[in-house]
PDB file of C-alpha atoms in Angstrom:
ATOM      1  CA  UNK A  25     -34.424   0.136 -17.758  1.00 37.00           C
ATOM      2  CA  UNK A  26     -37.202  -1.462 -16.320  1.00 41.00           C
ATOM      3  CA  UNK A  27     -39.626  -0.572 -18.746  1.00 45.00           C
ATOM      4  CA  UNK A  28     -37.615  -1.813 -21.160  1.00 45.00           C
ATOM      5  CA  UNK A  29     -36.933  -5.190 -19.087  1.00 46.00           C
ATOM      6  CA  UNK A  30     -41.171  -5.284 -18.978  1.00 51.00           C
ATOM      7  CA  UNK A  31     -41.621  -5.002 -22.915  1.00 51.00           C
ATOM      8  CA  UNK A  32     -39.094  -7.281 -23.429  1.00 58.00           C
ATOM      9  CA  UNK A  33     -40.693 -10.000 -21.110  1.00 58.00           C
ATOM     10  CA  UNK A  34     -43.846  -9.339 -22.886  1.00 58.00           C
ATOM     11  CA  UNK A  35     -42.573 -10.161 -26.243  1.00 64.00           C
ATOM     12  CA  UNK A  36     -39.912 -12.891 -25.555  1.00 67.00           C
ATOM     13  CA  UNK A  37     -42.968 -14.776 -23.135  1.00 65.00           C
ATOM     14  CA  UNK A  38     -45.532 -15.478 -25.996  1.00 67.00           C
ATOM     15  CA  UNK A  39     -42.182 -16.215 -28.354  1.00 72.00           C
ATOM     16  CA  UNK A  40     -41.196 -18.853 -26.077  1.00 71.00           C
ATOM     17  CA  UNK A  41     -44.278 -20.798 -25.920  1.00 67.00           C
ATOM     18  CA  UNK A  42     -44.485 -20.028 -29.776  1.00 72.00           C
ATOM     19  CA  UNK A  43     -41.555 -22.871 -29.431  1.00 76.00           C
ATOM     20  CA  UNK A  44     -43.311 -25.021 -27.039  1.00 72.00           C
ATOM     21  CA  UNK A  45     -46.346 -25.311 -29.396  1.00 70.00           C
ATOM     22  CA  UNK A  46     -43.755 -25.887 -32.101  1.00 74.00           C
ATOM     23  CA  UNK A  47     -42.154 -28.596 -30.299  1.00 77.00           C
ATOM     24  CA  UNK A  48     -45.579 -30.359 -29.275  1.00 70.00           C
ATOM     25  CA  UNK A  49     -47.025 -30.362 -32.692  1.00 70.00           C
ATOM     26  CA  UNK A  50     -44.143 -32.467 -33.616  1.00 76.00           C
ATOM     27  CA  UNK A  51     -43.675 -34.502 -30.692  1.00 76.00           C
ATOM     28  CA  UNK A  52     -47.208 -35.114 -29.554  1.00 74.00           C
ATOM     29  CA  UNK A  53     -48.131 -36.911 -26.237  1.00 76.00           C
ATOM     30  CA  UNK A  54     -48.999 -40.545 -26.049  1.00 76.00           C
ATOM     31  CA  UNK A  55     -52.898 -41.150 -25.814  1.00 76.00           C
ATOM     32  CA  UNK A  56     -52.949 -44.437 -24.290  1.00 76.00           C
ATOM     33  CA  UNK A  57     -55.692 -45.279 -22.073  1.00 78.00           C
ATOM     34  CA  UNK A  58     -55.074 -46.540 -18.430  1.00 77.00           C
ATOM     35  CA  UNK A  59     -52.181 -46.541 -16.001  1.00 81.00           C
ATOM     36  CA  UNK A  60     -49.880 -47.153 -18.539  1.00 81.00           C
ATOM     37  CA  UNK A  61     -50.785 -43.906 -21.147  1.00 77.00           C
ATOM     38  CA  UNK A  62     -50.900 -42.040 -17.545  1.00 80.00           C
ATOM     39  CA  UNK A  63     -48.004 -42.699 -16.580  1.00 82.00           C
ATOM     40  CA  UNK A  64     -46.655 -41.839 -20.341  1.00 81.00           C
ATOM     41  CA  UNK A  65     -47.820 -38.377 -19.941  1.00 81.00           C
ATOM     42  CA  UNK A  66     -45.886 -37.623 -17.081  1.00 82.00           C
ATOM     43  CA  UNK A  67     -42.932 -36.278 -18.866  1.00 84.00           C
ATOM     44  CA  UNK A  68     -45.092 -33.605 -21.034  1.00 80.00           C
ATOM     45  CA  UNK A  69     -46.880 -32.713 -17.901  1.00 81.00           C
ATOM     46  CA  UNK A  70     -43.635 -31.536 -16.124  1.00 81.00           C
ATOM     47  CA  UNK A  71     -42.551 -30.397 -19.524  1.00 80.00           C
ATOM     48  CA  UNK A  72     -45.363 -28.213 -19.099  1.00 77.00           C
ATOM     49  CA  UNK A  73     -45.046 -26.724 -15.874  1.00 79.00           C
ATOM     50  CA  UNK A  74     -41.191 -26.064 -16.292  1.00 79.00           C
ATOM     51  CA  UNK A  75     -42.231 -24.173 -19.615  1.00 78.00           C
ATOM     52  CA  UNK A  76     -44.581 -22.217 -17.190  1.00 74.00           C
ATOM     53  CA  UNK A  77     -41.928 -21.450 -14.560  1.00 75.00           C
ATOM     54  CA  UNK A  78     -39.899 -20.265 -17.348  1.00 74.00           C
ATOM     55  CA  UNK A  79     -42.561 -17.900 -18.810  1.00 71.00           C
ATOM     56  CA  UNK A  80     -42.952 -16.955 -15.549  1.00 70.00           C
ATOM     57  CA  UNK A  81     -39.036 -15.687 -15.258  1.00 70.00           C
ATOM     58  CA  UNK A  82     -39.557 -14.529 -18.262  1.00 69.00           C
ATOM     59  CA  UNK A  83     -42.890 -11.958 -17.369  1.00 65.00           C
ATOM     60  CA  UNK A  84     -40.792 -11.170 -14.089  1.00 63.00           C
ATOM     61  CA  UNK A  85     -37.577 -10.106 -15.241  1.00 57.00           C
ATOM     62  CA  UNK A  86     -34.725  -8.810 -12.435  1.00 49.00           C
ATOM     63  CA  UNK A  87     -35.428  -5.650 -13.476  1.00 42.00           C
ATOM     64  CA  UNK A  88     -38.884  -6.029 -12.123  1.00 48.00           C
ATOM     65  CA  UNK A  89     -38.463  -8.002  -8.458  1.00 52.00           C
ATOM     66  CA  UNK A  90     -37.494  -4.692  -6.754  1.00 50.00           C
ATOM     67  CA  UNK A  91     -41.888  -4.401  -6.992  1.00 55.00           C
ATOM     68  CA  UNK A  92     -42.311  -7.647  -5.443  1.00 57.00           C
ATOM     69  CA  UNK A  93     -39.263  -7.604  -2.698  1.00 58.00           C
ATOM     70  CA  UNK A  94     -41.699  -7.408  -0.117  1.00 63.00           C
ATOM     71  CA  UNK A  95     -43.529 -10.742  -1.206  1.00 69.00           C
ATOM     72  CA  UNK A  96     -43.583 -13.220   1.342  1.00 75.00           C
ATOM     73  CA  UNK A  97     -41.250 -15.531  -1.466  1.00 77.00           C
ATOM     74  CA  UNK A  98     -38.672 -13.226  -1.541  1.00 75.00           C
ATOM     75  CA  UNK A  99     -38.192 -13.108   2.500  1.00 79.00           C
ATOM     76  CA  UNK A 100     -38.024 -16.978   2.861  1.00 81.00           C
ATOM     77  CA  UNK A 101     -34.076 -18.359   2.516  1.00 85.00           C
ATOM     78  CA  UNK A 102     -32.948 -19.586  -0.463  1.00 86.00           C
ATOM     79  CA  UNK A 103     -33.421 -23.475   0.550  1.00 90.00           C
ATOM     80  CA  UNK A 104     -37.077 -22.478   1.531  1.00 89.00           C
ATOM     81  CA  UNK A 105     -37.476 -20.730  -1.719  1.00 86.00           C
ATOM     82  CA  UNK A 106     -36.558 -23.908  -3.550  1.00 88.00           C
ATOM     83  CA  UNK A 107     -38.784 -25.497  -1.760  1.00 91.00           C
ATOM     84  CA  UNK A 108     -42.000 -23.600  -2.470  1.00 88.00           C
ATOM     85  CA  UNK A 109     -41.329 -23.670  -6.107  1.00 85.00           C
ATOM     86  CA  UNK A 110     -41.072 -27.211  -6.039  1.00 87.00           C
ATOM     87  CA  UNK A 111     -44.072 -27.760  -4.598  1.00 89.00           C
ATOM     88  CA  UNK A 112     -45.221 -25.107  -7.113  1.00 86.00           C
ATOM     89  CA  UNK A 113     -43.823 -27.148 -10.231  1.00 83.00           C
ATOM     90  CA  UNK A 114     -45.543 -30.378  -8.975  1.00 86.00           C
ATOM     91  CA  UNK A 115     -48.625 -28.833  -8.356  1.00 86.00           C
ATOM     92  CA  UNK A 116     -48.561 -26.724 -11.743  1.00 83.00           C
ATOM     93  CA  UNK A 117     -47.671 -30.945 -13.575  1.00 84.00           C
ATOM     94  CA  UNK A 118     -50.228 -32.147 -11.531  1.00 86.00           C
ATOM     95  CA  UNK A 119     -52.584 -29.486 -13.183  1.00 84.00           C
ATOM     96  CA  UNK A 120     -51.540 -30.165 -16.673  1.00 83.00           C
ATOM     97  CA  UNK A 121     -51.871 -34.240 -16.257  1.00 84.00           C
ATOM     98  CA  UNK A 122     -55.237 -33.388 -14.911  1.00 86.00           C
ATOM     99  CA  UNK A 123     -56.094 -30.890 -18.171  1.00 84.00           C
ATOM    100  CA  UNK A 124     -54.390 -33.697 -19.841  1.00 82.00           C
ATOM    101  CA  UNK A 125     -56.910 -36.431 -19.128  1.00 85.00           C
ATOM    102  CA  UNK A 126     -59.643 -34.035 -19.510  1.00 86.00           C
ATOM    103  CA  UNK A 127     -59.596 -33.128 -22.638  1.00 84.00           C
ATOM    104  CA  UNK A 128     -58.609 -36.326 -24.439  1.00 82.00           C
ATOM    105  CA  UNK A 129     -61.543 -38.137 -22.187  1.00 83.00           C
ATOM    106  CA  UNK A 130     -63.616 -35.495 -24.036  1.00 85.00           C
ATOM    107  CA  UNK A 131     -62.120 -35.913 -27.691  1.00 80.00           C
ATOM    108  CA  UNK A 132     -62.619 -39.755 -27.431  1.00 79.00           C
ATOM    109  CA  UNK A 133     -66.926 -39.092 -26.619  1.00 78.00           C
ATOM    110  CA  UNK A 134     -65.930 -36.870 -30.229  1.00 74.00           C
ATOM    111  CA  UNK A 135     -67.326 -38.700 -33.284  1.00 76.00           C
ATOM    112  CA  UNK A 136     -68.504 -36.199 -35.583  1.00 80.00           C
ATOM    113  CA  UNK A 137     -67.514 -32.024 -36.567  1.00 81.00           C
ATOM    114  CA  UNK A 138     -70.401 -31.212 -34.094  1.00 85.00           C
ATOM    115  CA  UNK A 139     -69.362 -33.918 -31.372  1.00 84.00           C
ATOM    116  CA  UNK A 140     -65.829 -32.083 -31.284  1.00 84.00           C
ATOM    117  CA  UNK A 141     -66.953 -28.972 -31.331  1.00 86.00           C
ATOM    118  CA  UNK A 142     -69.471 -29.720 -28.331  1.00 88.00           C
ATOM    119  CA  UNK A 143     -66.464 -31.816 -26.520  1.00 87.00           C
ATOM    120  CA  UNK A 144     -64.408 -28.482 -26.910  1.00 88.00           C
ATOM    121  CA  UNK A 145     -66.661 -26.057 -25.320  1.00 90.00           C
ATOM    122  CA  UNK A 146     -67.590 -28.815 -22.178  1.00 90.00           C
ATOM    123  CA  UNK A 147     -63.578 -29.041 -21.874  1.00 90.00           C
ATOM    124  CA  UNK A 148     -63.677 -25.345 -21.719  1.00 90.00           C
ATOM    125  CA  UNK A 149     -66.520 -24.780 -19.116  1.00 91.00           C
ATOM    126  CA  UNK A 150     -65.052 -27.542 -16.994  1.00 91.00           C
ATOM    127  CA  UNK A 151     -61.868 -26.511 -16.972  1.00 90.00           C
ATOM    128  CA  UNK A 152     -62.019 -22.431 -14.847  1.00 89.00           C
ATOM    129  CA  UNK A 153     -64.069 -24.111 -12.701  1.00 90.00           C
ATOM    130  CA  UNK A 154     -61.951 -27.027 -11.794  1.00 90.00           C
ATOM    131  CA  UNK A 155     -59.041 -24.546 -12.091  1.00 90.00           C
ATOM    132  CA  UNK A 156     -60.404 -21.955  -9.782  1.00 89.00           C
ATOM    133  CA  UNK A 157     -60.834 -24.901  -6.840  1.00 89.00           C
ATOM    134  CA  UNK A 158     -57.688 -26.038  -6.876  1.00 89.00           C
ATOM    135  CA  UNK A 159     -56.574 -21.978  -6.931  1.00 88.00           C
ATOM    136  CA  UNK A 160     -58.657 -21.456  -3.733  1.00 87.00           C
ATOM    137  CA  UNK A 161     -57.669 -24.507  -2.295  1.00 89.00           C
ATOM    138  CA  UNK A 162     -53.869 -23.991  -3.100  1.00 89.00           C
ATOM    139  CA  UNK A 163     -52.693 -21.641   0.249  1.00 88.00           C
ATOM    140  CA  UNK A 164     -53.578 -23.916   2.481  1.00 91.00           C
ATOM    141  CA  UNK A 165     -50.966 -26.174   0.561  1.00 91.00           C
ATOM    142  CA  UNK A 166     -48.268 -23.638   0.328  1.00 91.00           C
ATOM    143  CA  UNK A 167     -49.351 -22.620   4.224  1.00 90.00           C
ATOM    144  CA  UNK A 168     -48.899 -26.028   5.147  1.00 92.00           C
ATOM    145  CA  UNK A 169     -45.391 -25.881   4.028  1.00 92.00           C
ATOM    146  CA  UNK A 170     -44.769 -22.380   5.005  1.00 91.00           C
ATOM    147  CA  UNK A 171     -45.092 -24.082   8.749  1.00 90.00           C
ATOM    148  CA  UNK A 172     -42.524 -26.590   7.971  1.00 90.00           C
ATOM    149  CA  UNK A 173     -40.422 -23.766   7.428  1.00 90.00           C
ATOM    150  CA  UNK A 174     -41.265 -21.596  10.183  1.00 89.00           C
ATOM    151  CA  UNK A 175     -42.776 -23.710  12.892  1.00 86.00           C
ATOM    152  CA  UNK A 176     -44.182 -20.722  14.577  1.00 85.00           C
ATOM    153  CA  UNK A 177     -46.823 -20.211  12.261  1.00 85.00           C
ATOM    154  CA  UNK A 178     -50.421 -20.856  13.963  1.00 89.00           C
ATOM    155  CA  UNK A 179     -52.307 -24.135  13.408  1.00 86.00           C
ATOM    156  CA  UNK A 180     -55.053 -22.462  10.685  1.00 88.00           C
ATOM    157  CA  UNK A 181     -57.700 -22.840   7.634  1.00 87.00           C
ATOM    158  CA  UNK A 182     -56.666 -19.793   5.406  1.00 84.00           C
ATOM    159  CA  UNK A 183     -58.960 -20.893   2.771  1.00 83.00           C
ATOM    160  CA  UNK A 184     -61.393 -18.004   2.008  1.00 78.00           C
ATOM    161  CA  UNK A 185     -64.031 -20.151  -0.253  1.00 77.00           C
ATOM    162  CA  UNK A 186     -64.145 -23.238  -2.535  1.00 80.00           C
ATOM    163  CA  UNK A 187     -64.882 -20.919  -5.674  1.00 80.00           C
ATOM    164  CA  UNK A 188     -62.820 -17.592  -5.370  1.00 78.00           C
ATOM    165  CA  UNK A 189     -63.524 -15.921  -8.542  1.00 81.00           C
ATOM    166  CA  UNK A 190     -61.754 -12.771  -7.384  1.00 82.00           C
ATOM    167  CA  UNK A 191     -58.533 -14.050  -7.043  1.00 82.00           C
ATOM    168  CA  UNK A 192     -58.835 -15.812 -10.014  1.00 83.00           C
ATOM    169  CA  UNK A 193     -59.857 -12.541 -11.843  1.00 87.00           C
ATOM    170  CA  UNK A 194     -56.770 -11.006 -10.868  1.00 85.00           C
ATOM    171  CA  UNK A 195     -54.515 -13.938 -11.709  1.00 84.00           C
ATOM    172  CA  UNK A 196     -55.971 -14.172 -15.437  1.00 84.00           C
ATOM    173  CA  UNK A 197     -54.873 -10.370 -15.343  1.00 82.00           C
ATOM    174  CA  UNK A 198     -50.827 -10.577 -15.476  1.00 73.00           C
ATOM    175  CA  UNK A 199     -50.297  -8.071 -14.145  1.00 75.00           C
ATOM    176  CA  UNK A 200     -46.810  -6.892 -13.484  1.00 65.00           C
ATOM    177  CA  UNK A 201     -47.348  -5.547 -10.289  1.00 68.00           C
ATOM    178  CA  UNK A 202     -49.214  -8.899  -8.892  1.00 73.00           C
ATOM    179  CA  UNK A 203     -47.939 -10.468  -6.406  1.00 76.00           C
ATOM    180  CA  UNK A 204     -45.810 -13.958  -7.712  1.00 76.00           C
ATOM    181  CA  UNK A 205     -48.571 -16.170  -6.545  1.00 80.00           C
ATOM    182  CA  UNK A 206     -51.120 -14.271  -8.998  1.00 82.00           C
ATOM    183  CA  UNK A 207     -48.811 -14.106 -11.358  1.00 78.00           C
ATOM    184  CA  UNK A 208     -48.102 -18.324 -11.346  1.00 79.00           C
ATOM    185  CA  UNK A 209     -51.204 -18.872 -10.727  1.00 84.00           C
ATOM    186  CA  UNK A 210     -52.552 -16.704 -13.925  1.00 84.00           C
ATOM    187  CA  UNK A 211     -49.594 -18.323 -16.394  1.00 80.00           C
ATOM    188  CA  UNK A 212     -50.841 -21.612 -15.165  1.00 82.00           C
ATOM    189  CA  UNK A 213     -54.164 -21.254 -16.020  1.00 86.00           C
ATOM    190  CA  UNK A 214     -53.483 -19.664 -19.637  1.00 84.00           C
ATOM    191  CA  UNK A 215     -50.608 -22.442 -20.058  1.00 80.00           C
ATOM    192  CA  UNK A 216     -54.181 -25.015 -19.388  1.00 84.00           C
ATOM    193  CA  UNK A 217     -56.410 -23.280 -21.571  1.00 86.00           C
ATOM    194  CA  UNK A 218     -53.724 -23.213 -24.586  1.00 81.00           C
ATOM    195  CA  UNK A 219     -53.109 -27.219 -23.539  1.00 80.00           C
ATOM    196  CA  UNK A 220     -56.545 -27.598 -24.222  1.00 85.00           C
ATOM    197  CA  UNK A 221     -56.871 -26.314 -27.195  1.00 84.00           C
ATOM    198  CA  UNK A 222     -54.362 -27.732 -28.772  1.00 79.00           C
ATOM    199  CA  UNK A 223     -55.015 -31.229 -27.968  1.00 79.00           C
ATOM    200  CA  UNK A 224     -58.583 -30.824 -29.835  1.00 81.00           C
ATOM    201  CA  UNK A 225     -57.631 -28.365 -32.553  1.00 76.00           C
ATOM    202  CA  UNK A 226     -54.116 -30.301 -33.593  1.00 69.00           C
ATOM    203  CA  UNK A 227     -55.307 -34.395 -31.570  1.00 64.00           C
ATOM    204  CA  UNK A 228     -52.445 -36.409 -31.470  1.00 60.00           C
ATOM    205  CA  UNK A 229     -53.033 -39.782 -33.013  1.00 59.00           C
ATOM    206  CA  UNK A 230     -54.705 -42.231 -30.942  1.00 57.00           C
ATOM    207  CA  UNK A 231     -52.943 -44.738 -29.434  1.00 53.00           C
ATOM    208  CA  UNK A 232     -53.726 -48.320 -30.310  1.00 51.00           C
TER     209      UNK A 232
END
């Protein structure tokens, strides 16, 4: 049973965001510079992030959570739960606004084949790097929480390094048997990268 639950989360995943890319081809985001197109992208940045979580569910069916029952998620009550993967979904919107501005700040320097080509492979580059600082940086947000929840918790820096390449290794993985926080962490990323892509491959028209 589970092996069949973990084939069918690895088809039905790539499906779904087969319907996400679907959907954003026709309904494009807004360009706009400024506050104003910022604030416009909101929506399709949470869009984003909830079509994460749900790829997410998807990879982890319940067939599978008997593996990670002994993740530190799965001990927390359900209110706390809800709470770390809300912090999780703004963090993971957060992340897509920022991949967001990125790349269409690099499509507008774009004024030629070669210019968009070039403004592709920067976006690229930039983007594991600025992805794998806010991954190292990111348990000393959910540990932060994690001591509004249980107050006992010591006063600490759990940060290991600005730049851990390690964890990201594992997180760009998917592995079934990572813990959730790999897991997130490694649909996130991919979720970026395809973002990317997309917004230089298929560019929504430029706002006026």
């Amino acid at each position: 049973m589970g092996e069949t639950a973990a084939w069918t989360s690895v088809i039905l995943a790539p499906v779904w965001y087969g319907l996400v890319v679907g959907f954003w081809v026709r309904h494009p985001p807004p360009t706009g510079r400024g506050w104003r197109g910022f604030v416009c992208r909101l929506p399709w940045s949470l869009g984003l992030a909830a079509a994460s979580a749900l790829a997410i569910c998807l990879l982890v069916p319940d067939a599978l959570l008997a593996d990670h029952a002994d993740d530190s998620f799965f001990t927390l009550a359900p209110w706390a739960q809800l709470l770390v993967a809300s912090l999780a979904l703004v963090l993971a919107a957060c992340g897509a606004l920022a991949a967001f501005e990125a790349a269409l700040a690099f499509s507008r320097m774009a004024r030629s084949r070669l210019g968009r080509a070039l403004a592709l492979l920067g976006n690229l580059l930039l983007l594991p790097l600025a992805f794998t600082l806010a991954l190292s940086l990111s348990p000393q947000i959910f540990y932060s929480l994690y001591r509004l929840i249980m107050p006992g918790l010591p006063d600490q820096w759990v940060v290991r390094g600005l730049f851990d390449f390690e964890r990201l290794s594992r997180a760009l993985a998917l592995r079934p048997d990572s813990n959730l926080a790999d897991l997130s962490s490694g649909i996130a990323f991919w979720s970026l990268v395809a973002l990317t892509l997309l917004l230089h491959v298929c560019p929504p028209k430029q706002d006026p």
